[in-house]
mmCIF file with all atom_site columns, C-alpha atoms in Angstrom:
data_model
loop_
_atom_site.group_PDB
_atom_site.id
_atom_site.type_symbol
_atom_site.label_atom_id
_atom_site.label_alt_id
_atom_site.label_comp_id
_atom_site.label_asym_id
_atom_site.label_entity_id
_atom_site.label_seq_id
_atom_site.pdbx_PDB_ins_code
_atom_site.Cartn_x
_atom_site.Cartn_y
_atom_site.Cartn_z
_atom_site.occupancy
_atom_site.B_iso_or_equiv
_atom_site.pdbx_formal_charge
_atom_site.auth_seq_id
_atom_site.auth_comp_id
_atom_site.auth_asym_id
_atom_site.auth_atom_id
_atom_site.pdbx_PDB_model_num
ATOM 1   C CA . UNK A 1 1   ? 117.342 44.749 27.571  1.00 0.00 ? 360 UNK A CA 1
ATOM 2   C CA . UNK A 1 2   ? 119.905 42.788 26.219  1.00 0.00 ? 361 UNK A CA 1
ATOM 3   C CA . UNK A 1 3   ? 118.578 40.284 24.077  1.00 0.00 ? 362 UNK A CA 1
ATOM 4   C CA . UNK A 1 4   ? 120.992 37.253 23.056  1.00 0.00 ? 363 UNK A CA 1
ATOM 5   C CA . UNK A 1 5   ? 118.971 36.330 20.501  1.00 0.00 ? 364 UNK A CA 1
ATOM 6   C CA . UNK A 1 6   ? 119.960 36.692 16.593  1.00 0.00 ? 365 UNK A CA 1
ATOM 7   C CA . UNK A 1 7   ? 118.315 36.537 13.200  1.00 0.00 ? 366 UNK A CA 1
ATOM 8   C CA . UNK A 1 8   ? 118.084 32.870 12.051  1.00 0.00 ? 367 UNK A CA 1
ATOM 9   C CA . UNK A 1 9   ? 118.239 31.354 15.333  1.00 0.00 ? 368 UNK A CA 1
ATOM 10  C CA . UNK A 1 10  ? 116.221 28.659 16.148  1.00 0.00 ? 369 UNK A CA 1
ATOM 11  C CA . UNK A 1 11  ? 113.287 29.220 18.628  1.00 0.00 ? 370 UNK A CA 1
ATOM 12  C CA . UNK A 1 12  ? 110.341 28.218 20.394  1.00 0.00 ? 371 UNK A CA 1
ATOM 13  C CA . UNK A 1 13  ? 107.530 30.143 21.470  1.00 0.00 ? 372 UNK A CA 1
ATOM 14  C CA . UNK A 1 14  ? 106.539 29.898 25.268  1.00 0.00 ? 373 UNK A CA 1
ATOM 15  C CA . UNK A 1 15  ? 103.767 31.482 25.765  1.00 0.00 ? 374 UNK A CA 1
ATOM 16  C CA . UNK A 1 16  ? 100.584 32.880 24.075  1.00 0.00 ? 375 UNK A CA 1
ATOM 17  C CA . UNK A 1 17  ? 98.759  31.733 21.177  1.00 0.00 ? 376 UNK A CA 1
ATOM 18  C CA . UNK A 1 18  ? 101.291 30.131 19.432  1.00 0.00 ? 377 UNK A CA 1
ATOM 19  C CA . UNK A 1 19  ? 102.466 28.506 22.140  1.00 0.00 ? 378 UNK A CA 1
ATOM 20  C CA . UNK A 1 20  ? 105.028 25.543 21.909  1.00 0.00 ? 379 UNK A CA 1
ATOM 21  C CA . UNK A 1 21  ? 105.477 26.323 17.821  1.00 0.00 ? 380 UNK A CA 1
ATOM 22  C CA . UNK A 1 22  ? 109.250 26.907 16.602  1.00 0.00 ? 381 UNK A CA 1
ATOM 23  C CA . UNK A 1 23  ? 110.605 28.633 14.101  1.00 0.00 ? 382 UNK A CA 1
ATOM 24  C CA . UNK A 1 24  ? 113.670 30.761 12.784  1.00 0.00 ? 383 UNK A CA 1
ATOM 25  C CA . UNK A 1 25  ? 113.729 34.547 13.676  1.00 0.00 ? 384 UNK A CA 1
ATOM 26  C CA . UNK A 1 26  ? 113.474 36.204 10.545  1.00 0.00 ? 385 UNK A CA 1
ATOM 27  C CA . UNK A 1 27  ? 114.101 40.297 12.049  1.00 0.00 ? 386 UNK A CA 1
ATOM 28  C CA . UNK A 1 28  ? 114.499 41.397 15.239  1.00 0.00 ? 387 UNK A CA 1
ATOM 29  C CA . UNK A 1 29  ? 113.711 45.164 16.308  1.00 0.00 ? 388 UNK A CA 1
ATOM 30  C CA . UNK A 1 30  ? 115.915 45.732 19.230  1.00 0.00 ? 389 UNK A CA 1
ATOM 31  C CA . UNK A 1 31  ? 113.944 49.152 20.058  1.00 0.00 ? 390 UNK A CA 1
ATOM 32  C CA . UNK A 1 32  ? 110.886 47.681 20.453  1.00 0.00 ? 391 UNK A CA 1
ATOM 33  C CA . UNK A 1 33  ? 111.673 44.648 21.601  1.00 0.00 ? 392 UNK A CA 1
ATOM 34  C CA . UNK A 1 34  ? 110.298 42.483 18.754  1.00 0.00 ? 393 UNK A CA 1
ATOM 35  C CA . UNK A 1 35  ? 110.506 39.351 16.857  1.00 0.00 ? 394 UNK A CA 1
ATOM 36  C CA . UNK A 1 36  ? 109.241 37.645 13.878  1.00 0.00 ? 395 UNK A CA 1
ATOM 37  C CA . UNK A 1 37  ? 109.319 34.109 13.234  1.00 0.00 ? 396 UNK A CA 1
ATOM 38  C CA . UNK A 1 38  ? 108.797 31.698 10.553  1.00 0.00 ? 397 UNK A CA 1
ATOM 39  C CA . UNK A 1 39  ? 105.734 30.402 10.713  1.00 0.00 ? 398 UNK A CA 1
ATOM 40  C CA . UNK A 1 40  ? 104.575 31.812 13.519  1.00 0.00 ? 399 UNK A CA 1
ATOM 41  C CA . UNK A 1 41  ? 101.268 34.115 14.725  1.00 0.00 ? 400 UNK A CA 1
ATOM 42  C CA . UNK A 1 42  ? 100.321 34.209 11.202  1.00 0.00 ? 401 UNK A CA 1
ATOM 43  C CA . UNK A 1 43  ? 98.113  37.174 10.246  1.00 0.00 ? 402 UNK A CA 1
ATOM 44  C CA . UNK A 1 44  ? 95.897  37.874 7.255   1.00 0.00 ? 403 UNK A CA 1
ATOM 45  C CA . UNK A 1 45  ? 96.572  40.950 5.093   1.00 0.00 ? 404 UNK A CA 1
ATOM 46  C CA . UNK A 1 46  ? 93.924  42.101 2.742   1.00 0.00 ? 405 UNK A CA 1
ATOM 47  C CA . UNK A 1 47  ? 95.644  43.823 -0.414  1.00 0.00 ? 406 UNK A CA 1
ATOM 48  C CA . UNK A 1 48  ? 93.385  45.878 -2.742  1.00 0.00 ? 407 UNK A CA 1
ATOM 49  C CA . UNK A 1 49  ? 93.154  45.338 -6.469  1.00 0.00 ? 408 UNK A CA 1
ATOM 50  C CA . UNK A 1 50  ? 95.338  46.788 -9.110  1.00 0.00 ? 409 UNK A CA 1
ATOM 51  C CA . UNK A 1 51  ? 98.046  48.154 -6.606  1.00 0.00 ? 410 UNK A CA 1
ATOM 52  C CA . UNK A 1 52  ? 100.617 46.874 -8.891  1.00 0.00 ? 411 UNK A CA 1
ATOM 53  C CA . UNK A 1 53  ? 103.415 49.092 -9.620  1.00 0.00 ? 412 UNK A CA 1
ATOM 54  C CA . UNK A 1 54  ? 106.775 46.832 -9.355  1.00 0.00 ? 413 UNK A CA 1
ATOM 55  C CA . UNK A 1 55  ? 104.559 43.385 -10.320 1.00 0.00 ? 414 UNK A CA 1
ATOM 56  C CA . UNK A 1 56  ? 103.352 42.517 -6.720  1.00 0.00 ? 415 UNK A CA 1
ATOM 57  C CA . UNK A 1 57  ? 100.194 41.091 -5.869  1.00 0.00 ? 416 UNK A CA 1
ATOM 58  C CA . UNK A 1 58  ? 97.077  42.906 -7.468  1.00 0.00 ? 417 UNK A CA 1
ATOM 59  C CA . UNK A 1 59  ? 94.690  41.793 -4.557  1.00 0.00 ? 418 UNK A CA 1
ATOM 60  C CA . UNK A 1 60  ? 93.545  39.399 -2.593  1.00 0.00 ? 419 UNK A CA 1
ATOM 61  C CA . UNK A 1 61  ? 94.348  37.951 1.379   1.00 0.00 ? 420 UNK A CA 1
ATOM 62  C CA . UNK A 1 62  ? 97.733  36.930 2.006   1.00 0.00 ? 421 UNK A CA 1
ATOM 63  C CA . UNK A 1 63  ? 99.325  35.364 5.251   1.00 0.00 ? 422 UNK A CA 1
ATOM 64  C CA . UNK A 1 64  ? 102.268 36.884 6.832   1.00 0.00 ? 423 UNK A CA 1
ATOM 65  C CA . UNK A 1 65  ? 103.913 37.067 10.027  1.00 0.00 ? 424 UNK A CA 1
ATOM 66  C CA . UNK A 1 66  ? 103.463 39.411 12.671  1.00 0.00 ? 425 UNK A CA 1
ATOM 67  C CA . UNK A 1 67  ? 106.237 40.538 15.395  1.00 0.00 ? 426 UNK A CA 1
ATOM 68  C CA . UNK A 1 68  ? 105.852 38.719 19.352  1.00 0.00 ? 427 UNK A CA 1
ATOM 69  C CA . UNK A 1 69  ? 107.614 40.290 22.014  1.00 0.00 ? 428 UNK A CA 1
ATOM 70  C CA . UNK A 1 70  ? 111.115 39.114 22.850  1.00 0.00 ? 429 UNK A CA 1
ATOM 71  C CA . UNK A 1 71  ? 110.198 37.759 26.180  1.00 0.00 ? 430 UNK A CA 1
ATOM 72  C CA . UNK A 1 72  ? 108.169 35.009 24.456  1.00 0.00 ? 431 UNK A CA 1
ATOM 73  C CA . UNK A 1 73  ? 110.727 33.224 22.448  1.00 0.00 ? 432 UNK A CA 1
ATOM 74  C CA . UNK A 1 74  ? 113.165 30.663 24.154  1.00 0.00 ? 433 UNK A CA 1
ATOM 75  C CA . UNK A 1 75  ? 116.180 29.517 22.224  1.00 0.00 ? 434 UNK A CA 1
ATOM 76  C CA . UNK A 1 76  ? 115.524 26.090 20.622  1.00 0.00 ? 435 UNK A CA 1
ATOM 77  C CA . UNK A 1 77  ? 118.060 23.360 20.807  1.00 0.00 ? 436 UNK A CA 1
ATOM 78  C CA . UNK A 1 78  ? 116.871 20.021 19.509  1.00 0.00 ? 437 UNK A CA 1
ATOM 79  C CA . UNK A 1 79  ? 118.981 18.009 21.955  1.00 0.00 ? 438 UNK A CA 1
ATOM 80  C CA . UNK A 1 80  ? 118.476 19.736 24.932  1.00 0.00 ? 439 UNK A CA 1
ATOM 81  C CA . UNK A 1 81  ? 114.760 19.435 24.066  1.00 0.00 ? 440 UNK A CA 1
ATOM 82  C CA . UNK A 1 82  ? 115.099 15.842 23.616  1.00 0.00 ? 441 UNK A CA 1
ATOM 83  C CA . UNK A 1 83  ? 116.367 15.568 26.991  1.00 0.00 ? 442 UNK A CA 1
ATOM 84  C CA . UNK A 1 84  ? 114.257 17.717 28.724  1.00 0.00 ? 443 UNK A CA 1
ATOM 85  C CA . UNK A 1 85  ? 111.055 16.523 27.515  1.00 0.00 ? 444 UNK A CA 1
ATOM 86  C CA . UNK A 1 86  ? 111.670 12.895 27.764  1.00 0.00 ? 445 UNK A CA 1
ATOM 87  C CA . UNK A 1 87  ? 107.891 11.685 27.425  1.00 0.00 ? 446 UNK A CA 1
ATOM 88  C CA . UNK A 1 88  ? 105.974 14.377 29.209  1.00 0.00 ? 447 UNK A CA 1
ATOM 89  C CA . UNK A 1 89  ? 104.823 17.223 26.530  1.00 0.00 ? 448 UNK A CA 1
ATOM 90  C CA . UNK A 1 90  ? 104.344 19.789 29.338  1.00 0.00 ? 449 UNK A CA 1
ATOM 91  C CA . UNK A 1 91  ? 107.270 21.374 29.349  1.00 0.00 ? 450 UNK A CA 1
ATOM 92  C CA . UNK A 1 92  ? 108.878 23.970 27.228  1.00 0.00 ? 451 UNK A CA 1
ATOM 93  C CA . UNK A 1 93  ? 112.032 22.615 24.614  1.00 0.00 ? 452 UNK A CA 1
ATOM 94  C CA . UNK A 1 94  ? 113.756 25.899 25.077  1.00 0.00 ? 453 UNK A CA 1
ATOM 95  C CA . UNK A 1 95  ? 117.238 26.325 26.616  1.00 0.00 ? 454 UNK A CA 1
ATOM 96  C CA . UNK A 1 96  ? 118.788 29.689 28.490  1.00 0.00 ? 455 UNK A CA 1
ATOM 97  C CA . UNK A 1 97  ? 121.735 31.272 26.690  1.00 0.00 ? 456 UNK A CA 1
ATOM 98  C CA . UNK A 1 98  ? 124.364 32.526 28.534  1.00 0.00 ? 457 UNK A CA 1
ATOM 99  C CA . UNK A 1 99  ? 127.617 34.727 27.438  1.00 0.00 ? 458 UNK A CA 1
ATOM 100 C CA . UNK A 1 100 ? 130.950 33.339 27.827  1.00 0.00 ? 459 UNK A CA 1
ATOM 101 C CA . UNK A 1 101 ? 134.400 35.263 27.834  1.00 0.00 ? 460 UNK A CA 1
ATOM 102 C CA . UNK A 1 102 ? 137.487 33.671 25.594  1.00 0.00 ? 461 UNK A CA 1
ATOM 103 C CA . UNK A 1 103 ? 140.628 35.285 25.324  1.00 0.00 ? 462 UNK A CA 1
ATOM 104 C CA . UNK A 1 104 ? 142.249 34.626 21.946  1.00 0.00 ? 463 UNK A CA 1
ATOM 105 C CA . UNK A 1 105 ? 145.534 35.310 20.709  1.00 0.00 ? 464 UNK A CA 1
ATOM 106 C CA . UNK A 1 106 ? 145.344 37.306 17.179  1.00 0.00 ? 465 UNK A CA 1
ATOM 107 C CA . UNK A 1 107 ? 148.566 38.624 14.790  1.00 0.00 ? 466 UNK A CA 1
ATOM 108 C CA . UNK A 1 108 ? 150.243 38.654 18.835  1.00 0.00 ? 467 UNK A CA 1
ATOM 109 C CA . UNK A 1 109 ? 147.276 40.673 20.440  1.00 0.00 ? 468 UNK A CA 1
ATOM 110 C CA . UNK A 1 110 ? 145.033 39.307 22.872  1.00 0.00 ? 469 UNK A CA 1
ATOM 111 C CA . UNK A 1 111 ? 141.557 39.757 22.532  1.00 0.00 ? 470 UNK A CA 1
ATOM 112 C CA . UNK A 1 112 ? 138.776 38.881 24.668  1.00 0.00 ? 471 UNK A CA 1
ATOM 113 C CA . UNK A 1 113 ? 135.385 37.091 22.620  1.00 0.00 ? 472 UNK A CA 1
ATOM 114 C CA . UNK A 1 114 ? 132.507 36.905 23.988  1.00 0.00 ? 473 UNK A CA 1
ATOM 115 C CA . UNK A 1 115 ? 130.841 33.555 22.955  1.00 0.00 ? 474 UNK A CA 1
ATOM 116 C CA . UNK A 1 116 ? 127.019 32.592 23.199  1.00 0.00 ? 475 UNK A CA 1
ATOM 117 C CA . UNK A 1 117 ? 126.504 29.540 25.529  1.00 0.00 ? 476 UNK A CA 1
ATOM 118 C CA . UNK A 1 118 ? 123.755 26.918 25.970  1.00 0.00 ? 477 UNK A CA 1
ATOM 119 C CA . UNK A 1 119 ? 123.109 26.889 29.905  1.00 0.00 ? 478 UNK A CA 1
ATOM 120 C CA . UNK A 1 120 ? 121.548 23.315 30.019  1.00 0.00 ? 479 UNK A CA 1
ATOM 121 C CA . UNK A 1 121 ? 124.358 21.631 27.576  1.00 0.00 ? 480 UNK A CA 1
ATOM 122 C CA . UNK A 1 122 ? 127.281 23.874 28.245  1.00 0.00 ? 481 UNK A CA 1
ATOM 123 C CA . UNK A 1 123 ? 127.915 24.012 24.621  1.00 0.00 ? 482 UNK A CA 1
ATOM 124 C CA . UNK A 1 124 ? 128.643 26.649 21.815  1.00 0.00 ? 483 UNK A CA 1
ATOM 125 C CA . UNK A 1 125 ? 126.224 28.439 19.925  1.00 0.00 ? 484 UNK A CA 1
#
């Protein structure tokens, strides 16, 4: 699956616990099909004491985040939200990216780019 996501885009979650939260994607595993995101489906990870070899924690419960699947993350454009929702809160702020073709001229070659695309605004990502 091509995903046309990358890391430190802007997203919103659409469905499952965390539902309607954004974030930035932090990793992606392509081979699995995975994302993490800032601040999103926080899990608790219980570290045992004096497990300190490079000065980490020694123990304790910290939060961290743990990977969603790709298919649960919309890109997240703040003005495309704005106009989308309006007043109602029931639908999703996300926005479709699409993949656009430029040919450029470079040192008297042309090139074709392919260029991410906001489906609801038309505009560059």
């Amino acid at each position: 699956m091509a995903a046309k996501l990358k890391v430190g885009d802007e997203v919103v979650v659409i469905s499952g616990r965390d539902k309607g939260q954004h974030g930035r994607i932090l990793s992606i595993d392509r081979k699995r099909e995975r994302v993490v995101v800032e601040g999103v489906m926080m899990m608790k990870h219980h570290n045992k004491a004096g497990r300190s070899q490079q000065g980490g924690p020694t123990g304790g419960i910290e939060s961290k985040e743990a990977a969603i699947h790709i298919s649960n993350v919309m890109y997240y454009e703040p003005a495309a939200a704005k106009a989308k929702l309006g007043n109602t809160t029931k639908k999703i702020p996300g926005t479709r990216v699409g993949i656009r073709e430029e040919v450029v001229d470079r040192d008297g070659k042309e090139k074709t780019v392919r260029v991410r695309v906001s489906k609801e605004t038309g505009k560059d990502l």
